[in-house]
Amino acid sequence: MTEQTVPEHLSKTRNGEPVTLLEAVSEALFEEMTRDENIFLLGEDIGVYGGAFKVTRGFLEHFGASRVVDTPIAEGGFTGAAAGAAHAGLRPVVEIQFMDFISPAYDVITNYIATSLYRGAGPMPLVIRGPVGGGNRGGPFHSQNVEMAFFHTPGLKIVYPSTAYDAKGLLKAAIRDDNPVLFEEHKGLYRAPALREVLPDEDYTVPLGVARTAREGTDLTIVTYGAMVHKSAEAADRLQDEDGVSVEIIDLRTLLPMDDEAIITSVKKTGRLLIVHEDTRTGGIAGEIAMRVSESAFEWLDAPMLRVTAIDAPVPYSGSLEDYFLPQTDDIVEAARYLAGY
């Protein structure tokens, strides 16, 4: 990166300043677009307005309208257009303004984009990114997690970072990947002060499909991702301080493909498994993880596997109801105490 390359509001990493998760995403996009002229962006209000969350502020002025394309409100249409561009050798990054509205593009993603390589139509270097998650009083149309609607789609990768470092490194890896990637960014983490990090000035990526051990422990494994990594860390602190329970936290980072080895290794170490996710309970990823552990490490378990999730309901508008709907630190502590004392 050079003085001329990076606009002032995207120069924090270069100056050694901590950045938010949102700024990390913005940096990743800007740096990749600077590196490769075949990368371009499509989405609603990403140009003149700079995006609903200002992820692409200043991009239009720097890269021009041919590489920062404001689209109509037609997710199926511009996602399909991105697929055509990928076939032509470009590397599009599609922003869904709120991932709740990805459903109009479900057909083109699952039936066309994800199957491209399998059908002999060639690679599909395409990223579909956008904000997800509750806790911001956005109600049922601006708060959903959409990963499980796509989880059973062969040919698609799904990424869900929990830190600024991972958000930047994973997004860079996703953009460079020749497979389609669904990239979810929890809006509650976008500007969280506690998540500000000083990132490396040099170029780096975080490999897709590799989980990280967010916290070492010996008594209990929590497998989680996204905002629930931080709720789980709060619970782990309480469990250590109040009960002397040592919790290991596995942050999946990539949901598809899933890092089975990291999960199984941790479960064999602790003998107890709690799965935590913000998505709703029925059909959530907890069921898949539990089945994989049952198949590969059942004899290592010293207690039943448990899950803490959102309840099976649309996301409420009411603040108190949304808090009840979402998994909270107390819920994680209660479930972990049950497992630890089993």
mmCIF file of C-alpha atoms in Angstrom:
data_model
loop_
_atom_site.group_PDB
_atom_site.id
_atom_site.type_symbol
_atom_site.label_atom_id
_atom_site.label_comp_id
_atom_site.label_asym_id
_atom_site.label_seq_id
_atom_site.Cartn_x
_atom_site.Cartn_y
_atom_site.Cartn_z
ATOM 1 C CA MET A 1 0.000 0.000 0.000
ATOM 2 C CA THR A 2 1.164 3.544 -0.733
ATOM 3 C CA GLU A 3 0.129 7.029 0.380
ATOM 4 C CA GLN A 4 -1.606 7.537 -2.947
ATOM 5 C CA THR A 5 -3.447 4.203 -2.858
ATOM 6 C CA VAL A 6 -5.279 4.429 0.465
ATOM 7 C CA PRO A 7 -7.877 7.147 1.174
ATOM 8 C CA GLU A 8 -7.571 8.847 4.540
ATOM 9 C CA HIS A 9 -10.430 6.952 6.176
ATOM 10 C CA LEU A 10 -8.877 3.624 5.100
ATOM 11 C CA SER A 11 -5.371 4.341 6.383
ATOM 12 C CA LYS A 12 -5.707 3.248 10.012
ATOM 13 C CA THR A 13 -3.908 -0.065 9.552
ATOM 14 C CA ARG A 14 -1.110 1.665 7.654
ATOM 15 C CA ASN A 15 -0.771 4.116 10.580
ATOM 16 C CA GLY A 16 -0.809 1.387 13.237
ATOM 17 C CA GLU A 17 -4.248 2.346 14.594
ATOM 18 C CA PRO A 18 -6.864 -0.194 15.741
ATOM 19 C CA VAL A 19 -9.725 -0.820 13.327
ATOM 20 C CA THR A 20 -13.272 -2.072 13.755
ATOM 21 C CA LEU A 21 -14.599 -5.178 12.055
ATOM 22 C CA LEU A 22 -16.437 -2.949 9.579
ATOM 23 C CA GLU A 23 -13.242 -1.082 8.736
ATOM 24 C CA ALA A 24 -11.426 -4.408 8.336
ATOM 25 C CA VAL A 25 -14.015 -5.502 5.763
ATOM 26 C CA SER A 26 -13.672 -2.175 3.961
ATOM 27 C CA GLU A 27 -9.881 -2.458 3.942
ATOM 28 C CA ALA A 28 -10.039 -5.975 2.528
ATOM 29 C CA LEU A 29 -12.278 -4.872 -0.323
ATOM 30 C CA PHE A 30 -10.196 -1.806 -1.109
ATOM 31 C CA GLU A 31 -6.885 -3.643 -1.040
ATOM 32 C CA GLU A 32 -8.154 -6.489 -3.212
ATOM 33 C CA MET A 33 -9.651 -4.088 -5.743
ATOM 34 C CA THR A 34 -6.329 -2.250 -5.844
ATOM 35 C CA ARG A 35 -4.466 -5.519 -6.312
ATOM 36 C CA ASP A 36 -6.692 -6.967 -9.050
ATOM 37 C CA GLU A 37 -8.556 -4.823 -11.589
ATOM 38 C CA ASN A 38 -10.884 -7.744 -12.377
ATOM 39 C CA ILE A 39 -12.563 -7.330 -8.988
ATOM 40 C CA PHE A 40 -15.655 -5.134 -8.959
ATOM 41 C CA LEU A 41 -18.599 -4.531 -6.613
ATOM 42 C CA LEU A 42 -22.354 -4.681 -7.148
ATOM 43 C CA GLY A 43 -25.094 -3.783 -4.702
ATOM 44 C CA GLU A 44 -27.798 -1.400 -3.611
ATOM 45 C CA ASP A 45 -26.561 2.066 -2.604
ATOM 46 C CA ILE A 46 -22.909 1.009 -2.458
ATOM 47 C CA GLY A 47 -21.695 3.775 -4.748
ATOM 48 C CA VAL A 48 -22.977 7.316 -4.221
ATOM 49 C CA TYR A 49 -24.271 6.537 -0.722
ATOM 50 C CA GLY A 50 -21.296 4.378 0.263
ATOM 51 C CA GLY A 51 -23.422 1.468 1.466
ATOM 52 C CA ALA A 52 -26.002 1.232 4.236
ATOM 53 C CA PHE A 53 -23.194 0.802 6.788
ATOM 54 C CA LYS A 54 -20.609 2.876 4.830
ATOM 55 C CA VAL A 55 -18.418 -0.132 4.056
ATOM 56 C CA THR A 56 -17.759 1.220 0.547
ATOM 57 C CA ARG A 57 -17.546 4.934 1.358
ATOM 58 C CA GLY A 58 -15.181 6.613 -1.081
ATOM 59 C CA PHE A 59 -14.935 3.588 -3.382
ATOM 60 C CA LEU A 60 -16.950 5.127 -6.205
ATOM 61 C CA GLU A 61 -14.743 8.216 -6.310
ATOM 62 C CA HIS A 62 -11.579 6.122 -6.327
ATOM 63 C CA PHE A 63 -12.463 3.193 -8.607
ATOM 64 C CA GLY A 64 -15.233 4.669 -10.760
ATOM 65 C CA ALA A 65 -18.747 3.580 -11.704
ATOM 66 C CA SER A 66 -17.573 0.619 -13.792
ATOM 67 C CA ARG A 67 -16.148 -1.100 -10.708
ATOM 68 C CA VAL A 68 -18.585 0.139 -8.025
ATOM 69 C CA VAL A 69 -22.012 -0.534 -9.487
ATOM 70 C CA ASP A 70 -25.174 0.780 -7.857
ATOM 71 C CA THR A 71 -27.957 -1.691 -8.642
ATOM 72 C CA PRO A 72 -31.754 -1.661 -8.550
ATOM 73 C CA ILE A 73 -33.552 -3.438 -5.707
ATOM 74 C CA ALA A 74 -33.356 -6.758 -7.532
ATOM 75 C CA GLU A 75 -31.165 -9.227 -5.673
ATOM 76 C CA GLY A 76 -31.895 -12.091 -8.027
ATOM 77 C CA GLY A 77 -31.081 -9.960 -11.056
ATOM 78 C CA PHE A 78 -27.774 -8.453 -9.970
ATOM 79 C CA THR A 79 -26.582 -11.719 -8.393
ATOM 80 C CA GLY A 80 -27.283 -13.410 -11.710
ATOM 81 C CA ALA A 81 -25.421 -10.620 -13.498
ATOM 82 C CA ALA A 82 -22.472 -11.236 -11.194
ATOM 83 C CA ALA A 83 -22.515 -14.913 -12.154
ATOM 84 C CA GLY A 84 -22.272 -13.957 -15.820
ATOM 85 C CA ALA A 85 -19.390 -11.619 -15.051
ATOM 86 C CA ALA A 86 -17.576 -14.408 -13.195
ATOM 87 C CA HIS A 87 -17.963 -16.637 -16.256
ATOM 88 C CA ALA A 88 -16.380 -13.866 -18.310
ATOM 89 C CA GLY A 89 -13.266 -13.811 -16.151
ATOM 90 C CA LEU A 90 -14.144 -11.071 -13.672
ATOM 91 C CA ARG A 91 -14.283 -11.513 -9.880
ATOM 92 C CA PRO A 92 -17.473 -9.836 -8.635
ATOM 93 C CA VAL A 93 -18.267 -9.100 -4.994
ATOM 94 C CA VAL A 94 -22.004 -8.748 -4.428
ATOM 95 C CA GLU A 95 -23.312 -6.841 -1.425
ATOM 96 C CA ILE A 96 -26.752 -7.808 -0.126
ATOM 97 C CA GLN A 97 -27.717 -4.718 1.845
ATOM 98 C CA PHE A 98 -29.258 -6.894 4.574
ATOM 99 C CA MET A 99 -28.814 -10.640 4.195
ATOM 100 C CA ASP A 100 -32.489 -11.099 5.066
ATOM 101 C CA PHE A 101 -33.156 -10.108 1.449
ATOM 102 C CA ILE A 102 -30.951 -12.742 -0.135
ATOM 103 C CA SER A 103 -33.979 -14.983 -0.687
ATOM 104 C CA PRO A 104 -34.821 -13.545 -4.161
ATOM 105 C CA ALA A 105 -31.348 -14.728 -5.218
ATOM 106 C CA TYR A 106 -31.743 -18.209 -3.715
ATOM 107 C CA ASP A 107 -32.532 -19.817 -7.054
ATOM 108 C CA VAL A 108 -29.560 -18.420 -8.945
ATOM 109 C CA ILE A 109 -27.195 -19.144 -6.021
ATOM 110 C CA THR A 110 -28.218 -22.741 -5.372
ATOM 111 C CA ASN A 111 -29.243 -23.902 -8.850
ATOM 112 C CA TYR A 112 -26.713 -22.041 -10.970
ATOM 113 C CA ILE A 113 -23.802 -20.483 -9.119
ATOM 114 C CA ALA A 114 -23.046 -23.326 -6.708
ATOM 115 C CA THR A 115 -23.353 -25.994 -9.397
ATOM 116 C CA SER A 116 -21.230 -24.259 -12.045
ATOM 117 C CA LEU A 117 -18.029 -26.224 -11.574
ATOM 118 C CA TYR A 118 -19.883 -29.512 -11.160
ATOM 119 C CA ARG A 119 -21.716 -28.935 -14.443
ATOM 120 C CA GLY A 120 -18.490 -28.281 -16.321
ATOM 121 C CA ALA A 121 -19.336 -24.607 -16.739
ATOM 122 C CA GLY A 122 -16.078 -23.557 -15.084
ATOM 123 C CA PRO A 123 -15.106 -21.945 -11.794
ATOM 124 C CA MET A 124 -17.282 -19.290 -10.183
ATOM 125 C CA PRO A 125 -15.036 -16.743 -8.379
ATOM 126 C CA LEU A 126 -17.840 -14.793 -6.745
ATOM 127 C CA VAL A 127 -18.391 -13.481 -3.210
ATOM 128 C CA ILE A 128 -21.803 -12.584 -1.815
ATOM 129 C CA ARG A 129 -21.386 -10.581 1.376
ATOM 130 C CA GLY A 130 -23.552 -8.572 3.739
ATOM 131 C CA PRO A 131 -24.731 -7.928 7.296
ATOM 132 C CA VAL A 132 -26.613 -10.472 9.397
ATOM 133 C CA GLY A 133 -27.699 -10.946 12.980
ATOM 134 C CA GLY A 134 -29.916 -9.543 15.691
ATOM 135 C CA GLY A 135 -29.571 -7.476 18.830
ATOM 136 C CA ASN A 136 -30.024 -4.134 17.058
ATOM 137 C CA ARG A 137 -33.835 -3.945 17.287
ATOM 138 C CA GLY A 138 -34.161 -4.349 13.540
ATOM 139 C CA GLY A 139 -37.124 -6.713 13.652
ATOM 140 C CA PRO A 140 -37.768 -9.736 11.436
ATOM 141 C CA PHE A 141 -36.657 -8.144 8.139
ATOM 142 C CA HIS A 142 -33.226 -6.856 9.212
ATOM 143 C CA SER A 143 -31.951 -9.315 11.825
ATOM 144 C CA GLN A 144 -31.860 -12.835 10.440
ATOM 145 C CA ASN A 145 -29.005 -15.302 10.103
ATOM 146 C CA VAL A 146 -29.235 -17.031 6.729
ATOM 147 C CA GLU A 147 -26.433 -19.581 6.797
ATOM 148 C CA MET A 148 -28.581 -22.691 7.219
ATOM 149 C CA ALA A 149 -30.715 -21.840 4.198
ATOM 150 C CA PHE A 150 -27.570 -22.466 2.130
ATOM 151 C CA PHE A 151 -25.605 -24.901 4.295
ATOM 152 C CA HIS A 152 -26.694 -28.026 2.434
ATOM 153 C CA THR A 153 -25.687 -26.585 -0.958
ATOM 154 C CA PRO A 154 -22.714 -28.461 -2.480
ATOM 155 C CA GLY A 155 -20.275 -26.177 -4.255
ATOM 156 C CA LEU A 156 -20.852 -23.209 -1.943
ATOM 157 C CA LYS A 157 -18.600 -21.995 0.861
ATOM 158 C CA ILE A 158 -19.969 -20.137 3.903
ATOM 159 C CA VAL A 159 -17.836 -17.846 6.072
ATOM 160 C CA TYR A 160 -18.823 -16.057 9.294
ATOM 161 C CA PRO A 161 -15.991 -14.138 11.068
ATOM 162 C CA SER A 162 -16.034 -12.928 14.665
ATOM 163 C CA THR A 163 -12.973 -10.636 14.766
ATOM 164 C CA ALA A 164 -11.560 -7.801 12.700
ATOM 165 C CA TYR A 165 -8.397 -9.765 11.916
ATOM 166 C CA ASP A 166 -10.375 -12.739 10.657
ATOM 167 C CA ALA A 167 -12.893 -10.600 8.776
ATOM 168 C CA LYS A 168 -10.129 -9.005 6.714
ATOM 169 C CA GLY A 169 -8.118 -12.173 6.171
ATOM 170 C CA LEU A 170 -11.109 -14.375 5.404
ATOM 171 C CA LEU A 171 -12.640 -11.871 2.985
ATOM 172 C CA LYS A 172 -9.362 -11.597 1.100
ATOM 173 C CA ALA A 173 -9.174 -15.394 0.921
ATOM 174 C CA ALA A 174 -12.800 -15.568 -0.240
ATOM 175 C CA ILE A 175 -12.225 -13.041 -3.023
ATOM 176 C CA ARG A 176 -9.181 -14.982 -4.238
ATOM 177 C CA ASP A 177 -11.006 -18.315 -4.118
ATOM 178 C CA ASP A 178 -12.327 -19.719 -7.401
ATOM 179 C CA ASN A 179 -15.472 -21.030 -5.674
ATOM 180 C CA PRO A 180 -18.562 -19.024 -4.712
ATOM 181 C CA VAL A 181 -18.474 -17.816 -1.115
ATOM 182 C CA LEU A 182 -21.314 -16.558 1.089
ATOM 183 C CA PHE A 183 -19.700 -14.129 3.540
ATOM 184 C CA GLU A 184 -21.756 -13.136 6.594
ATOM 185 C CA GLU A 185 -20.867 -10.123 8.746
ATOM 186 C CA HIS A 186 -22.674 -9.663 12.059
ATOM 187 C CA LYS A 187 -23.812 -6.065 12.190
ATOM 188 C CA GLY A 188 -23.597 -6.068 16.003
ATOM 189 C CA LEU A 189 -19.838 -6.593 15.662
ATOM 190 C CA TYR A 190 -19.307 -3.952 12.972
ATOM 191 C CA ARG A 191 -18.428 -1.053 15.292
ATOM 192 C CA ALA A 192 -18.060 -2.800 18.665
ATOM 193 C CA PRO A 193 -15.330 -0.842 20.531
ATOM 194 C CA ALA A 194 -14.009 -3.959 22.268
ATOM 195 C CA LEU A 195 -13.298 -5.612 18.917
ATOM 196 C CA ARG A 196 -10.959 -2.948 17.580
ATOM 197 C CA GLU A 197 -7.641 -4.503 16.569
ATOM 198 C CA VAL A 198 -4.326 -3.324 15.224
ATOM 199 C CA LEU A 199 -3.973 -5.325 12.006
ATOM 200 C CA PRO A 200 -0.794 -6.214 10.125
ATOM 201 C CA ASP A 201 0.189 -3.638 7.544
ATOM 202 C CA GLU A 202 1.426 -6.355 5.211
ATOM 203 C CA ASP A 203 -0.921 -8.401 3.057
ATOM 204 C CA TYR A 204 -2.341 -11.507 4.725
ATOM 205 C CA THR A 205 -5.146 -14.031 4.324
ATOM 206 C CA VAL A 206 -6.878 -16.447 6.689
ATOM 207 C CA PRO A 207 -7.476 -19.862 5.093
ATOM 208 C CA LEU A 208 -11.057 -20.922 4.492
ATOM 209 C CA GLY A 209 -12.200 -24.137 6.173
ATOM 210 C CA VAL A 210 -9.948 -23.788 9.228
ATOM 211 C CA ALA A 211 -11.387 -23.103 12.693
ATOM 212 C CA ARG A 212 -9.445 -21.356 15.440
ATOM 213 C CA THR A 213 -9.176 -22.072 19.136
ATOM 214 C CA ALA A 214 -10.384 -18.786 20.584
ATOM 215 C CA ARG A 215 -9.744 -19.953 24.156
ATOM 216 C CA GLU A 216 -7.873 -22.937 25.556
ATOM 217 C CA GLY A 217 -9.623 -25.078 28.168
ATOM 218 C CA THR A 218 -9.776 -28.561 29.663
ATOM 219 C CA ASP A 219 -13.260 -29.201 31.089
ATOM 220 C CA LEU A 220 -15.748 -28.271 28.368
ATOM 221 C CA THR A 221 -15.772 -27.413 24.665
ATOM 222 C CA ILE A 222 -17.985 -24.670 23.250
ATOM 223 C CA VAL A 223 -18.252 -24.703 19.453
ATOM 224 C CA THR A 224 -19.628 -21.454 18.088
ATOM 225 C CA TYR A 225 -19.134 -18.631 15.567
ATOM 226 C CA GLY A 226 -19.934 -14.972 14.916
ATOM 227 C CA ALA A 227 -21.269 -12.840 17.748
ATOM 228 C CA MET A 228 -21.733 -15.898 19.944
ATOM 229 C CA VAL A 229 -17.945 -16.282 20.193
ATOM 230 C CA HIS A 230 -17.962 -13.198 22.392
ATOM 231 C CA LYS A 231 -21.017 -14.244 24.408
ATOM 232 C CA SER A 232 -19.310 -17.585 24.963
ATOM 233 C CA ALA A 233 -16.118 -15.842 26.098
ATOM 234 C CA GLU A 234 -18.118 -13.848 28.649
ATOM 235 C CA ALA A 235 -19.685 -17.090 29.885
ATOM 236 C CA ALA A 236 -16.282 -18.787 30.034
ATOM 237 C CA ASP A 237 -14.907 -15.984 32.211
ATOM 238 C CA ARG A 238 -17.793 -16.392 34.656
ATOM 239 C CA LEU A 239 -17.488 -20.167 34.713
ATOM 240 C CA GLN A 240 -13.768 -19.923 35.452
ATOM 241 C CA ASP A 241 -14.188 -17.274 38.152
ATOM 242 C CA GLU A 242 -17.307 -18.648 39.856
ATOM 243 C CA ASP A 243 -17.054 -22.412 39.297
ATOM 244 C CA GLY A 244 -13.453 -23.148 38.402
ATOM 245 C CA VAL A 245 -14.595 -24.622 35.071
ATOM 246 C CA SER A 246 -12.064 -24.367 32.248
ATOM 247 C CA VAL A 247 -13.816 -23.768 28.914
ATOM 248 C CA GLU A 248 -12.316 -24.235 25.463
ATOM 249 C CA ILE A 249 -13.912 -22.171 22.683
ATOM 250 C CA ILE A 250 -13.717 -23.244 19.045
ATOM 251 C CA ASP A 251 -14.588 -20.440 16.616
ATOM 252 C CA LEU A 252 -15.625 -22.148 13.389
ATOM 253 C CA ARG A 253 -15.002 -19.077 11.185
ATOM 254 C CA THR A 254 -15.887 -21.131 8.097
ATOM 255 C CA LEU A 255 -19.129 -23.085 8.357
ATOM 256 C CA LEU A 256 -18.865 -24.765 4.974
ATOM 257 C CA PRO A 257 -16.561 -26.621 4.664
ATOM 258 C CA MET A 258 -16.519 -27.282 8.406
ATOM 259 C CA ASP A 259 -13.310 -28.025 10.282
ATOM 260 C CA ASP A 260 -14.309 -31.395 11.747
ATOM 261 C CA GLU A 261 -10.787 -32.094 12.972
ATOM 262 C CA ALA A 262 -10.709 -29.027 15.216
ATOM 263 C CA ILE A 263 -14.058 -29.934 16.769
ATOM 264 C CA ILE A 264 -13.248 -33.605 17.316
ATOM 265 C CA THR A 265 -9.793 -32.862 18.739
ATOM 266 C CA SER A 266 -11.274 -30.470 21.300
ATOM 267 C CA VAL A 267 -14.103 -32.838 22.277
ATOM 268 C CA LYS A 268 -11.613 -35.659 22.814
ATOM 269 C CA LYS A 269 -9.656 -33.304 25.055
ATOM 270 C CA THR A 270 -12.539 -32.092 27.234
ATOM 271 C CA GLY A 271 -15.178 -34.843 26.982
ATOM 272 C CA ARG A 272 -18.036 -32.340 26.965
ATOM 273 C CA LEU A 273 -19.637 -30.340 24.137
ATOM 274 C CA LEU A 274 -21.883 -27.293 24.115
ATOM 275 C CA ILE A 275 -22.839 -25.813 20.742
ATOM 276 C CA VAL A 276 -23.903 -22.166 20.653
ATOM 277 C CA HIS A 277 -25.333 -20.257 17.694
ATOM 278 C CA GLU A 278 -27.571 -17.252 17.126
ATOM 279 C CA ASP A 279 -29.548 -18.891 14.344
ATOM 280 C CA THR A 280 -32.840 -20.546 15.243
ATOM 281 C CA ARG A 281 -32.905 -23.978 16.861
ATOM 282 C CA THR A 282 -34.665 -26.267 14.389
ATOM 283 C CA GLY A 283 -32.417 -27.061 11.455
ATOM 284 C CA GLY A 284 -29.575 -25.062 12.988
ATOM 285 C CA ILE A 285 -25.953 -26.039 12.612
ATOM 286 C CA ALA A 286 -25.879 -27.486 16.144
ATOM 287 C CA GLY A 287 -27.688 -30.594 14.937
ATOM 288 C CA GLU A 288 -25.120 -31.206 12.198
ATOM 289 C CA ILE A 289 -22.188 -30.685 14.556
ATOM 290 C CA ALA A 290 -23.677 -33.008 17.158
ATOM 291 C CA MET A 291 -24.178 -35.716 14.546
ATOM 292 C CA ARG A 292 -20.595 -35.442 13.340
ATOM 293 C CA VAL A 293 -19.299 -35.699 16.911
ATOM 294 C CA SER A 294 -21.604 -38.658 17.548
ATOM 295 C CA GLU A 295 -20.177 -40.408 14.496
ATOM 296 C CA SER A 296 -16.510 -39.677 15.227
ATOM 297 C CA ALA A 297 -16.075 -39.182 18.983
ATOM 298 C CA PHE A 298 -19.105 -40.581 20.798
ATOM 299 C CA GLU A 299 -16.985 -42.792 23.068
ATOM 300 C CA TRP A 300 -15.026 -39.750 24.229
ATOM 301 C CA LEU A 301 -18.101 -37.958 25.601
ATOM 302 C CA ASP A 302 -18.616 -37.856 29.375
ATOM 303 C CA ALA A 303 -21.944 -36.030 29.192
ATOM 304 C CA PRO A 304 -24.790 -35.398 26.723
ATOM 305 C CA MET A 305 -24.218 -32.796 24.025
ATOM 306 C CA LEU A 306 -26.257 -29.618 24.513
ATOM 307 C CA ARG A 307 -27.086 -26.590 22.364
ATOM 308 C CA VAL A 308 -27.917 -22.968 23.138
ATOM 309 C CA THR A 309 -29.643 -21.194 20.241
ATOM 310 C CA ALA A 310 -32.280 -18.657 19.344
ATOM 311 C CA ILE A 311 -35.829 -19.913 19.680
ATOM 312 C CA ASP A 312 -37.948 -20.952 16.704
ATOM 313 C CA ALA A 313 -39.658 -17.650 15.958
ATOM 314 C CA PRO A 314 -39.253 -14.604 13.734
ATOM 315 C CA VAL A 315 -36.951 -12.000 15.261
ATOM 316 C CA PRO A 316 -39.108 -9.658 17.419
ATOM 317 C CA TYR A 317 -39.061 -5.871 17.207
ATOM 318 C CA SER A 318 -39.545 -5.403 20.951
ATOM 319 C CA GLY A 319 -36.246 -5.067 22.764
ATOM 320 C CA SER A 320 -37.227 -7.255 25.706
ATOM 321 C CA LEU A 321 -38.662 -9.911 23.392
ATOM 322 C CA GLU A 322 -35.577 -9.857 21.179
ATOM 323 C CA ASP A 323 -33.373 -10.349 24.232
ATOM 324 C CA TYR A 324 -35.523 -13.340 25.192
ATOM 325 C CA PHE A 325 -35.332 -14.659 21.636
ATOM 326 C CA LEU A 326 -31.538 -14.448 21.358
ATOM 327 C CA PRO A 327 -29.053 -16.623 23.274
ATOM 328 C CA GLN A 328 -27.622 -14.708 26.215
ATOM 329 C CA THR A 329 -24.553 -15.174 28.403
ATOM 330 C CA ASP A 330 -26.712 -16.491 31.252
ATOM 331 C CA ASP A 331 -28.129 -19.200 28.963
ATOM 332 C CA ILE A 332 -24.633 -20.358 28.031
ATOM 333 C CA VAL A 333 -23.503 -20.369 31.665
ATOM 334 C CA GLU A 334 -26.530 -22.405 32.745
ATOM 335 C CA ALA A 335 -26.031 -25.038 30.039
ATOM 336 C CA ALA A 336 -22.287 -25.256 30.686
ATOM 337 C CA ARG A 337 -22.812 -25.700 34.423
ATOM 338 C CA TYR A 338 -25.188 -28.562 33.748
ATOM 339 C CA LEU A 339 -22.620 -30.287 31.509
ATOM 340 C CA ALA A 340 -19.724 -29.645 33.879
ATOM 341 C CA GLY A 341 -21.606 -31.200 36.775
ATOM 342 C CA TYR A 342 -23.012 -34.137 34.868
#
